[in-house]
mmCIF file of C-alpha atoms and ligand atoms in Angstrom:
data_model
loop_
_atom_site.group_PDB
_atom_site.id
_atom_site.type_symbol
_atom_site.label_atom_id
_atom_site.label_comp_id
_atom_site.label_asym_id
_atom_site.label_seq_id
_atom_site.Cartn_x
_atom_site.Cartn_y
_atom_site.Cartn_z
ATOM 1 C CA UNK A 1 -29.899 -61.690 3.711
ATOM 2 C CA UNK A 2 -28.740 -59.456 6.529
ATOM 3 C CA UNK A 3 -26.685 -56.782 4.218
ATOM 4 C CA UNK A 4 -26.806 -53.103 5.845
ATOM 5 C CA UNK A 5 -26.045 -49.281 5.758
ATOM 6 C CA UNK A 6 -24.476 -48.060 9.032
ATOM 7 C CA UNK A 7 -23.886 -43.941 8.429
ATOM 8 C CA UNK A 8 -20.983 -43.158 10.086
ATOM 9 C CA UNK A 9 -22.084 -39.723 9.866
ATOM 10 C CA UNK A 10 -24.189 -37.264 7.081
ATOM 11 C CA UNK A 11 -22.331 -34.314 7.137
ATOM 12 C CA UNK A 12 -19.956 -33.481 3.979
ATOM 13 C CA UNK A 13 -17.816 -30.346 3.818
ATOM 14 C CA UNK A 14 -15.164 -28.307 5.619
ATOM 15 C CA UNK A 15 -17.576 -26.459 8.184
ATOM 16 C CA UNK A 16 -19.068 -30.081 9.458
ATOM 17 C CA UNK A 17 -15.532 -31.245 9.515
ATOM 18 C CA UNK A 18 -14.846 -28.644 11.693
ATOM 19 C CA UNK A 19 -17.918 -28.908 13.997
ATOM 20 C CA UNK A 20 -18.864 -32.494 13.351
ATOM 21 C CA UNK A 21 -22.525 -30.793 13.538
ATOM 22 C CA UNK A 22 -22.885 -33.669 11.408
ATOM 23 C CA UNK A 23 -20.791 -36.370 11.736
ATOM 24 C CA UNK A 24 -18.198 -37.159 8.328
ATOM 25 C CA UNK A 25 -16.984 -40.951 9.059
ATOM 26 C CA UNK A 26 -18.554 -42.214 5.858
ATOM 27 C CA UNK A 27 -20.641 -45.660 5.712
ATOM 28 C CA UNK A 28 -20.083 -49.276 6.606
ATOM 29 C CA UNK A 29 -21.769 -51.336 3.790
ATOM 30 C CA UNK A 30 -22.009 -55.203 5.080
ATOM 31 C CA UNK A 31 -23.221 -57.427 1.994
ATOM 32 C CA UNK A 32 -22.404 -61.343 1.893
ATOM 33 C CA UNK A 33 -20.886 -61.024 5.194
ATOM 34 C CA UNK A 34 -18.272 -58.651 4.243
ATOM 35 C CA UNK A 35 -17.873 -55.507 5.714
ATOM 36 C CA UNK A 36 -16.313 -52.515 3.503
ATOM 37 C CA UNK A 37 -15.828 -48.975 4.777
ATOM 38 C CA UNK A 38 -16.542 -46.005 2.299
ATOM 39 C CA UNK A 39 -14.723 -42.644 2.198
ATOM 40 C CA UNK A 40 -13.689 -42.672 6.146
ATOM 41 C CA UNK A 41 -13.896 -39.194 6.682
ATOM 42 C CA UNK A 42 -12.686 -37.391 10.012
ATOM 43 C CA UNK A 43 -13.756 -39.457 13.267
ATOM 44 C CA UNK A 44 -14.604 -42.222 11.357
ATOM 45 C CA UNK A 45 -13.036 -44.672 14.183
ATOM 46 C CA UNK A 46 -14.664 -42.687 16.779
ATOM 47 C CA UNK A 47 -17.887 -42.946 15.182
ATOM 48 C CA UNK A 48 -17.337 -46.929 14.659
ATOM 49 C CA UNK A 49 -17.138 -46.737 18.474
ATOM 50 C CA UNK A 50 -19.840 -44.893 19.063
ATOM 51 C CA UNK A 51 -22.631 -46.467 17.385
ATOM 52 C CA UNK A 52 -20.745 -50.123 18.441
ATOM 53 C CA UNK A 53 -19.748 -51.360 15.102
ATOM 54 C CA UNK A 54 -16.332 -53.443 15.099
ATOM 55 C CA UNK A 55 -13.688 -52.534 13.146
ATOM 56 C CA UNK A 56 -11.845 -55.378 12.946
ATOM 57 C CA UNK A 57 -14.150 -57.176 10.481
ATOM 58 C CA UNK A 58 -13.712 -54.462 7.770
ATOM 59 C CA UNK A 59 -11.960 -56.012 5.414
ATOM 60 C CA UNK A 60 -12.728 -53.893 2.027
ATOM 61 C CA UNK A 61 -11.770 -50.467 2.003
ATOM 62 C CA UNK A 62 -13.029 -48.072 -0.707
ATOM 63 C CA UNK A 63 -12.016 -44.178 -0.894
ATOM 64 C CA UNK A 64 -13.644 -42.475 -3.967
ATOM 65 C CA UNK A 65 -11.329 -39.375 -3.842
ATOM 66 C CA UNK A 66 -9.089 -37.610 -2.482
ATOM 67 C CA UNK A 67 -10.454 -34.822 -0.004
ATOM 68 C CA UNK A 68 -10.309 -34.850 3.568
ATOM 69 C CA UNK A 69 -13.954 -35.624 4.484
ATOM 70 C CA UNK A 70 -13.720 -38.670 2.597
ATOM 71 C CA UNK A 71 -9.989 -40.149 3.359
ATOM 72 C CA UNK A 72 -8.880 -38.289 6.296
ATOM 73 C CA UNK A 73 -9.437 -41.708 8.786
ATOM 74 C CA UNK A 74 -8.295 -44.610 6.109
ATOM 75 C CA UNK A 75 -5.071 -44.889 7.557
ATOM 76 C CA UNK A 76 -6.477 -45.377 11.315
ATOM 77 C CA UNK A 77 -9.355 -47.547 9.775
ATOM 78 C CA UNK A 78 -6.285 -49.617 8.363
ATOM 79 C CA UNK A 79 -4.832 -50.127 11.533
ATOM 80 C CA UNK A 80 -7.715 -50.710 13.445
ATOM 81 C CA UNK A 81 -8.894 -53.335 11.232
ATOM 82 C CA UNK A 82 -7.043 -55.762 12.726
ATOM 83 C CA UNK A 83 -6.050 -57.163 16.208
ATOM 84 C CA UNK A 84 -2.809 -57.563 15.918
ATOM 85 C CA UNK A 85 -0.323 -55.732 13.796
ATOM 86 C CA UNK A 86 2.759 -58.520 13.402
ATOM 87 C CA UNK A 87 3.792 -61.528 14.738
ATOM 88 C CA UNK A 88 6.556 -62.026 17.091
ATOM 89 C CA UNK A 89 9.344 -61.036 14.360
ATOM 90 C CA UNK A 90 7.376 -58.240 13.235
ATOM 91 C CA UNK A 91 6.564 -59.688 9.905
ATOM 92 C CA UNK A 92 3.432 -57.779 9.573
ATOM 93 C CA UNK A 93 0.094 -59.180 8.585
ATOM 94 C CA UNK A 94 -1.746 -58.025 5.599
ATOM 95 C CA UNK A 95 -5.023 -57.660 5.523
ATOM 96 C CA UNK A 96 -7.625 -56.337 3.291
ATOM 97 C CA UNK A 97 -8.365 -54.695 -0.088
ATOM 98 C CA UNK A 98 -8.098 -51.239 -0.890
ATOM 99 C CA UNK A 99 -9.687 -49.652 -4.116
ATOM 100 C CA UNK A 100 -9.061 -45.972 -4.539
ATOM 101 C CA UNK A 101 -7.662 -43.583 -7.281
ATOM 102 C CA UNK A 102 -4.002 -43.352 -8.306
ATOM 103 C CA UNK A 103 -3.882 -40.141 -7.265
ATOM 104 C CA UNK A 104 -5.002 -40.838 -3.470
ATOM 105 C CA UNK A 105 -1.842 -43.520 -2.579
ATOM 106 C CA UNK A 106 0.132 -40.365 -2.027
ATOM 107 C CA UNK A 107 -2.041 -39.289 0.969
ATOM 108 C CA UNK A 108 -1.251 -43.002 2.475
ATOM 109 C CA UNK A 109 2.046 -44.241 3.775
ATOM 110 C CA UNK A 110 3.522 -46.767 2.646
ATOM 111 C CA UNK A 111 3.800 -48.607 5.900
ATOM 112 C CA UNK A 112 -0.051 -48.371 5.867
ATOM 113 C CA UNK A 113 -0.074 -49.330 2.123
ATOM 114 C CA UNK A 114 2.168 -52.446 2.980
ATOM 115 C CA UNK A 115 -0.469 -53.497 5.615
ATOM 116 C CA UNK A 116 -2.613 -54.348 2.744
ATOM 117 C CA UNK A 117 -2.992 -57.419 0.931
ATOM 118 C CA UNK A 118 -4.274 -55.752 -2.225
ATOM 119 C CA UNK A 119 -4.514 -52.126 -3.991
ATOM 120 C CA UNK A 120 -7.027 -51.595 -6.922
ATOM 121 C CA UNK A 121 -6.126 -48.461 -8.554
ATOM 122 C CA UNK A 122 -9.957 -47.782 -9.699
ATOM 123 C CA UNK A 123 -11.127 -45.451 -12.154
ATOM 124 C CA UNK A 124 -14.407 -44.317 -14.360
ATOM 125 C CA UNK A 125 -15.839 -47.334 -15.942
ATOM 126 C CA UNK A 126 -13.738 -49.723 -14.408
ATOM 127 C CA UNK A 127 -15.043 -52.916 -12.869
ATOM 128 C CA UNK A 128 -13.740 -55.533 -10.101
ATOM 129 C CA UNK A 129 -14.802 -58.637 -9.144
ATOM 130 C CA UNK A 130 -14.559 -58.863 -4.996
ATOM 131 C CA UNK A 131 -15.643 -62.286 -3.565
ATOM 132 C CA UNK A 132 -18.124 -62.531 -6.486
ATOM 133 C CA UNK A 133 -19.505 -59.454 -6.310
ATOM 134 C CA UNK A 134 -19.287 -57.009 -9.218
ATOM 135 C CA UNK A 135 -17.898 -53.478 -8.264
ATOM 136 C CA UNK A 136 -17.696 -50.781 -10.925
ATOM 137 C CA UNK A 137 -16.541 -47.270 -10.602
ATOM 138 C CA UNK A 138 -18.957 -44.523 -11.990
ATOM 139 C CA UNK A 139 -18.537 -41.571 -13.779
ATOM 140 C CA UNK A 140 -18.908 -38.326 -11.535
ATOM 141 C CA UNK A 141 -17.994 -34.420 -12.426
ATOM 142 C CA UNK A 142 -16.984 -32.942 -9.089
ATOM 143 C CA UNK A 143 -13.377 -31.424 -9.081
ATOM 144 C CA UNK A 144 -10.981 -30.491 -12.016
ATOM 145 C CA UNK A 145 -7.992 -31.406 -10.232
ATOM 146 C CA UNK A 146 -8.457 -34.509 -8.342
ATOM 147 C CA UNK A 147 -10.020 -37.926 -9.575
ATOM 148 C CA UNK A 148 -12.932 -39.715 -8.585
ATOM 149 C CA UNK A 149 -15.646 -42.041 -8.781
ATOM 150 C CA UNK A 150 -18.994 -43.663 -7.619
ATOM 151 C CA UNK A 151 -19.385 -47.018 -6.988
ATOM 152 C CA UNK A 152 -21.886 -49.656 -7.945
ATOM 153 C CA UNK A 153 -22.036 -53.367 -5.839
ATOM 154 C CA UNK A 154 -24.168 -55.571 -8.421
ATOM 155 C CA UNK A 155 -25.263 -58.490 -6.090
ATOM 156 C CA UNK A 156 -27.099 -61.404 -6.678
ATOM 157 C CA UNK A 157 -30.359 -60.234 -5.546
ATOM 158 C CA UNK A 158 -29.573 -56.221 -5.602
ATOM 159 C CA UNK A 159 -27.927 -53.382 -6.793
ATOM 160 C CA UNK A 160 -26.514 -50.517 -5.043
ATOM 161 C CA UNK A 161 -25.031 -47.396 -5.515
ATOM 162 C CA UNK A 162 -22.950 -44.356 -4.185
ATOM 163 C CA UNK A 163 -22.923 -41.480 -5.721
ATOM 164 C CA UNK A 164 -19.737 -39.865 -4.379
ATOM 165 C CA UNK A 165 -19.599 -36.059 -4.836
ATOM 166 C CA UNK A 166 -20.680 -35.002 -8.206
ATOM 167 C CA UNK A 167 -22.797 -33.058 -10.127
ATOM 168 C CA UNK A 168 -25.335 -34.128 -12.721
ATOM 169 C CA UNK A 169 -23.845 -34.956 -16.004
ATOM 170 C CA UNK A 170 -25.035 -36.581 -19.652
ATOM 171 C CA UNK A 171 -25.728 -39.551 -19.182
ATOM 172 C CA UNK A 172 -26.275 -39.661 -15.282
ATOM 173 C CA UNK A 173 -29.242 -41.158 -14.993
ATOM 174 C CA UNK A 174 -27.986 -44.018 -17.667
ATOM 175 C CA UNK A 175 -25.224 -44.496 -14.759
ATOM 176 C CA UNK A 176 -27.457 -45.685 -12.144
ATOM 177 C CA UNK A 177 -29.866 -48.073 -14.734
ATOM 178 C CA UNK A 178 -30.447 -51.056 -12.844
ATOM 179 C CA UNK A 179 -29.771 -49.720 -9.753
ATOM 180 C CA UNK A 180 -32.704 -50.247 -6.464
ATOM 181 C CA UNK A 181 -30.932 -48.394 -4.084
ATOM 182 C CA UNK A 182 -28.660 -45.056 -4.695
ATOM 183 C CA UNK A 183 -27.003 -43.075 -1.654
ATOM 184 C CA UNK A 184 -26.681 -39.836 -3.287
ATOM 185 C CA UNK A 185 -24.327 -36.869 -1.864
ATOM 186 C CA UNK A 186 -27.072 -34.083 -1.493
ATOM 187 C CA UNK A 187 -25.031 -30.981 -0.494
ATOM 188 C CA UNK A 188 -27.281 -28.228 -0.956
ATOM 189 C CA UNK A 189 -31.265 -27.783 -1.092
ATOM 190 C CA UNK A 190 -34.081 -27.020 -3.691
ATOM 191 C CA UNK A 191 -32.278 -24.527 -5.791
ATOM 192 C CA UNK A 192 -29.142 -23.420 -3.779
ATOM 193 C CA UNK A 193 -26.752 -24.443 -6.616
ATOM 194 C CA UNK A 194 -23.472 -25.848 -4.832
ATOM 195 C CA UNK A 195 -20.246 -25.193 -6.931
ATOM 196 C CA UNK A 196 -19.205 -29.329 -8.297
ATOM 197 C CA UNK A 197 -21.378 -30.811 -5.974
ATOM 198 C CA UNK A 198 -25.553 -31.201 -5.802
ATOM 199 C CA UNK A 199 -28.644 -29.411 -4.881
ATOM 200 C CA UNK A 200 -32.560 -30.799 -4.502
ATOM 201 C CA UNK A 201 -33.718 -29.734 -7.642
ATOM 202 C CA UNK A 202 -30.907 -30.149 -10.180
ATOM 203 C CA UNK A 203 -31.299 -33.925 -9.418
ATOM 204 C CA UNK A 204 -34.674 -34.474 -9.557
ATOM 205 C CA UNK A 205 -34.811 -34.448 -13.415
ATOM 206 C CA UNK A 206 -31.871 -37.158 -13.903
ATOM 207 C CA UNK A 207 -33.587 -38.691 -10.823
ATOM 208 C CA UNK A 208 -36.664 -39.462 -12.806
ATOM 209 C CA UNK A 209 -34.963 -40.601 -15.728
ATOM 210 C CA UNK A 210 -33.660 -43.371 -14.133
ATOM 211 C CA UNK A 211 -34.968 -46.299 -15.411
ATOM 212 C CA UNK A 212 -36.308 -48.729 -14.173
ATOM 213 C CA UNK A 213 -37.151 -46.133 -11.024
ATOM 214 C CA UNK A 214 -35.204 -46.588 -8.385
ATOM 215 C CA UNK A 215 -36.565 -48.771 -4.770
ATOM 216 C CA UNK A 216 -35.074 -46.214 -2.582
ATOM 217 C CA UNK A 217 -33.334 -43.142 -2.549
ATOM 218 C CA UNK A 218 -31.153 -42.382 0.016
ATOM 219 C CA UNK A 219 -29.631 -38.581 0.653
ATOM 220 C CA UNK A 220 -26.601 -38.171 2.583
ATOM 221 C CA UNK A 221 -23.141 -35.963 2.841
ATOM 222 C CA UNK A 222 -25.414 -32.812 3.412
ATOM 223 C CA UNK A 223 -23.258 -29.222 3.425
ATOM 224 C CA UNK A 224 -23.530 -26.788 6.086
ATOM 225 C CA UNK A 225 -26.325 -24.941 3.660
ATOM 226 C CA UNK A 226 -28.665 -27.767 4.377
ATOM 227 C CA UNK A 227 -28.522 -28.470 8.253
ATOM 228 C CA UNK A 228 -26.117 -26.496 10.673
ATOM 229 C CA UNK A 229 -25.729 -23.688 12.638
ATOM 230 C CA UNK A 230 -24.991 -21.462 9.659
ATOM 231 C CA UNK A 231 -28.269 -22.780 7.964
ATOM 232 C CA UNK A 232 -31.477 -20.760 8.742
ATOM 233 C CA UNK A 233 -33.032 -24.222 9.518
ATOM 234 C CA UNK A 234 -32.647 -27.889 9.267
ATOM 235 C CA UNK A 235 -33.845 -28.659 5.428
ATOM 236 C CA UNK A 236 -33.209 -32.224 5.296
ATOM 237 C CA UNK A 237 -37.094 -33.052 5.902
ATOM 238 C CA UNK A 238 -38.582 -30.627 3.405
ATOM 239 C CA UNK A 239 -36.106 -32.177 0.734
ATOM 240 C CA UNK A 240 -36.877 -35.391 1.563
ATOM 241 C CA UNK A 241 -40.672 -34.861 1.089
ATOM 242 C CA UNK A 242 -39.951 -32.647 -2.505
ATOM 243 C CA UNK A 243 -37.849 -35.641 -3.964
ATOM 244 C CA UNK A 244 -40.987 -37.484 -2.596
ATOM 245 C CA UNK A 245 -43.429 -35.163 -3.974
ATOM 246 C CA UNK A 246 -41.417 -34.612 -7.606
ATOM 247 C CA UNK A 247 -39.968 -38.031 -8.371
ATOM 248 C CA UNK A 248 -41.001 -41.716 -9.757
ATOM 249 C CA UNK A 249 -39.248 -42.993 -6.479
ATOM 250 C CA UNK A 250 -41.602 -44.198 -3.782
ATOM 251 C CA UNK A 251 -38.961 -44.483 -1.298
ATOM 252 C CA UNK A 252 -36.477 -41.552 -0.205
ATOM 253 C CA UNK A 253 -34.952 -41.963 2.923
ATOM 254 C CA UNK A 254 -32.721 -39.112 5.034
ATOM 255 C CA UNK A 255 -29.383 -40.423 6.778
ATOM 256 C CA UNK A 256 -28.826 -39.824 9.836
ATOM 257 C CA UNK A 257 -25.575 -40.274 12.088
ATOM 258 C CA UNK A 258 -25.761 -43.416 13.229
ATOM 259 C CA UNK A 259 -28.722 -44.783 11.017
ATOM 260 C CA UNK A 260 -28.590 -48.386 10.633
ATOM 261 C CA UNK A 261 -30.588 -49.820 8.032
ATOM 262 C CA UNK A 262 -31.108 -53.258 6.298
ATOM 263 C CA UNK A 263 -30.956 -53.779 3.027
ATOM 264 C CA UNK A 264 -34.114 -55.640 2.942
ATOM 265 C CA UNK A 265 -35.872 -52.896 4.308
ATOM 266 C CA UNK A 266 -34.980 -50.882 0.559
ATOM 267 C CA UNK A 267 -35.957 -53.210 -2.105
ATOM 268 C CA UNK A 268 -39.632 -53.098 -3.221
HETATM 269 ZN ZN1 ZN B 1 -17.388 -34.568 0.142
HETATM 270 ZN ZN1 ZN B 2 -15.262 -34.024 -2.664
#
């Protein structure tokens, strides 16, 4: 099994946008030798080229809603997913599957929609079956006006998770039962409560209700509270050793820009 994590960048937000401080090109997830891009944020195809991942073999795209650090680079991912646009009569190829909310099509052209050979217009609850593998679409609570959801892969021998921006909820740590591995969006840390989206010790209750416990824990899409210029210090470590320190999980794991990390390396 040689599935992986490549960040793309950890930063979430408008003021990493901005700065790219952190970088915002969301992940490359490659399971069953299939490569799927989530939420390409800003420089997501400059990041692709700068940690020497190939763009042409993404063939699953997956956008969990609509704001600019998560969508702002599909279009450009689109396009760069393949070598050659159309054929001599410029019948154009299609290529790929797209799952995303209704609401999020608007943001894409259609020439870039037509590029596609599939759309799955995904919401909370629903499930897909790509190549065998289950996808479903999780609940999250993040913004009153624009949809959204997190995303569970339920392989053979795994099951991971994305959080997507959210905040805790009833029944959040029912969401993720079954799950080994869950990349959470950690905005904020320890108590710095962050307006529809997470901080450090919010989670850690629905984080030990998880059951069974989770393999690995993996924080990621960290605000400009948690690690930038405008932070009094970097705070990723200290929250990676409280969710340590406080939780049933005996792995948690920081991302990093650039990380690359094998699946293998998360399961107990
Ligand atoms: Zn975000
Ligand atoms: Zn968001």
């Amino acid at each position: 099994m040689n599935d992986e994590l490549v960040f793309l960048g950890s930063g979430g937000g408008r003021h990493h946008i901005r700065t790219q401080y952190r970088a915002t090109g969301g992940i490359l997830y490659k399971f069953n030798k299939i490569q799927s891009h989530i939420d390409p944020g800003p420089g997501a195809i400059v990041r692709i080229n700068q940690y020497q991942e190939d763009p042409t073999k993404t063939e699953l795209f997956i956008v969990t809603h609509a704001h600019v650090d998560h969508y702002n680079d599909l279009s450009a991912i689109i396009e760069s997913s393949r070598e050659m646009l159309h054929d001599k009569k410029y019948n154009y190829y299609k290529k790929g599957t797209l799952i995303t909310t209704n609401e999020m099509l608007q943001y894409i052209s259609d020439y870039h929609l037509n590029m596609l050979e599939e759309i799955i217009r995904f919401k909370q609850g629903d499930i897909f079956t790509y190549n065998g593998v289950e996808i479903k679409a999780t609940k999250v609570v993040h913004s009153p006006t624009t949809e959204g959801f997190g995303v569970i892969f339920k392989l053979k021998n795994y099951t991971l998770a994305f959080s997507s921006d959210t905040m805790v909820y009833d029944g959040f740590s029912e969401e993720f039962s079954g799950v080994n591995v869950l990349v959470l969006n950690l905005l904020r840390p320890d108590s710095i409560v962050c307006k529809r989206h997470l901080c450090t010790d919010e989670v850690i209750p629905y984080l030990n209700n998880i059951d069974p416990p989770l393999d690995t824990l993996i924080i990621n899409h960290f605000g400009s509270y948690m690690d930038s210029p405008r932070s009094t210090k970097n705070y990723v470590p200290s929250q990676v050793k409280k969710l340590q320190d406080n939780t049933n999980i005996k792995n948690v794991i920081a991302a990093e820009d650039g990380l690359k990390i094998t699946i293998r390396e998360l399961l107990k």
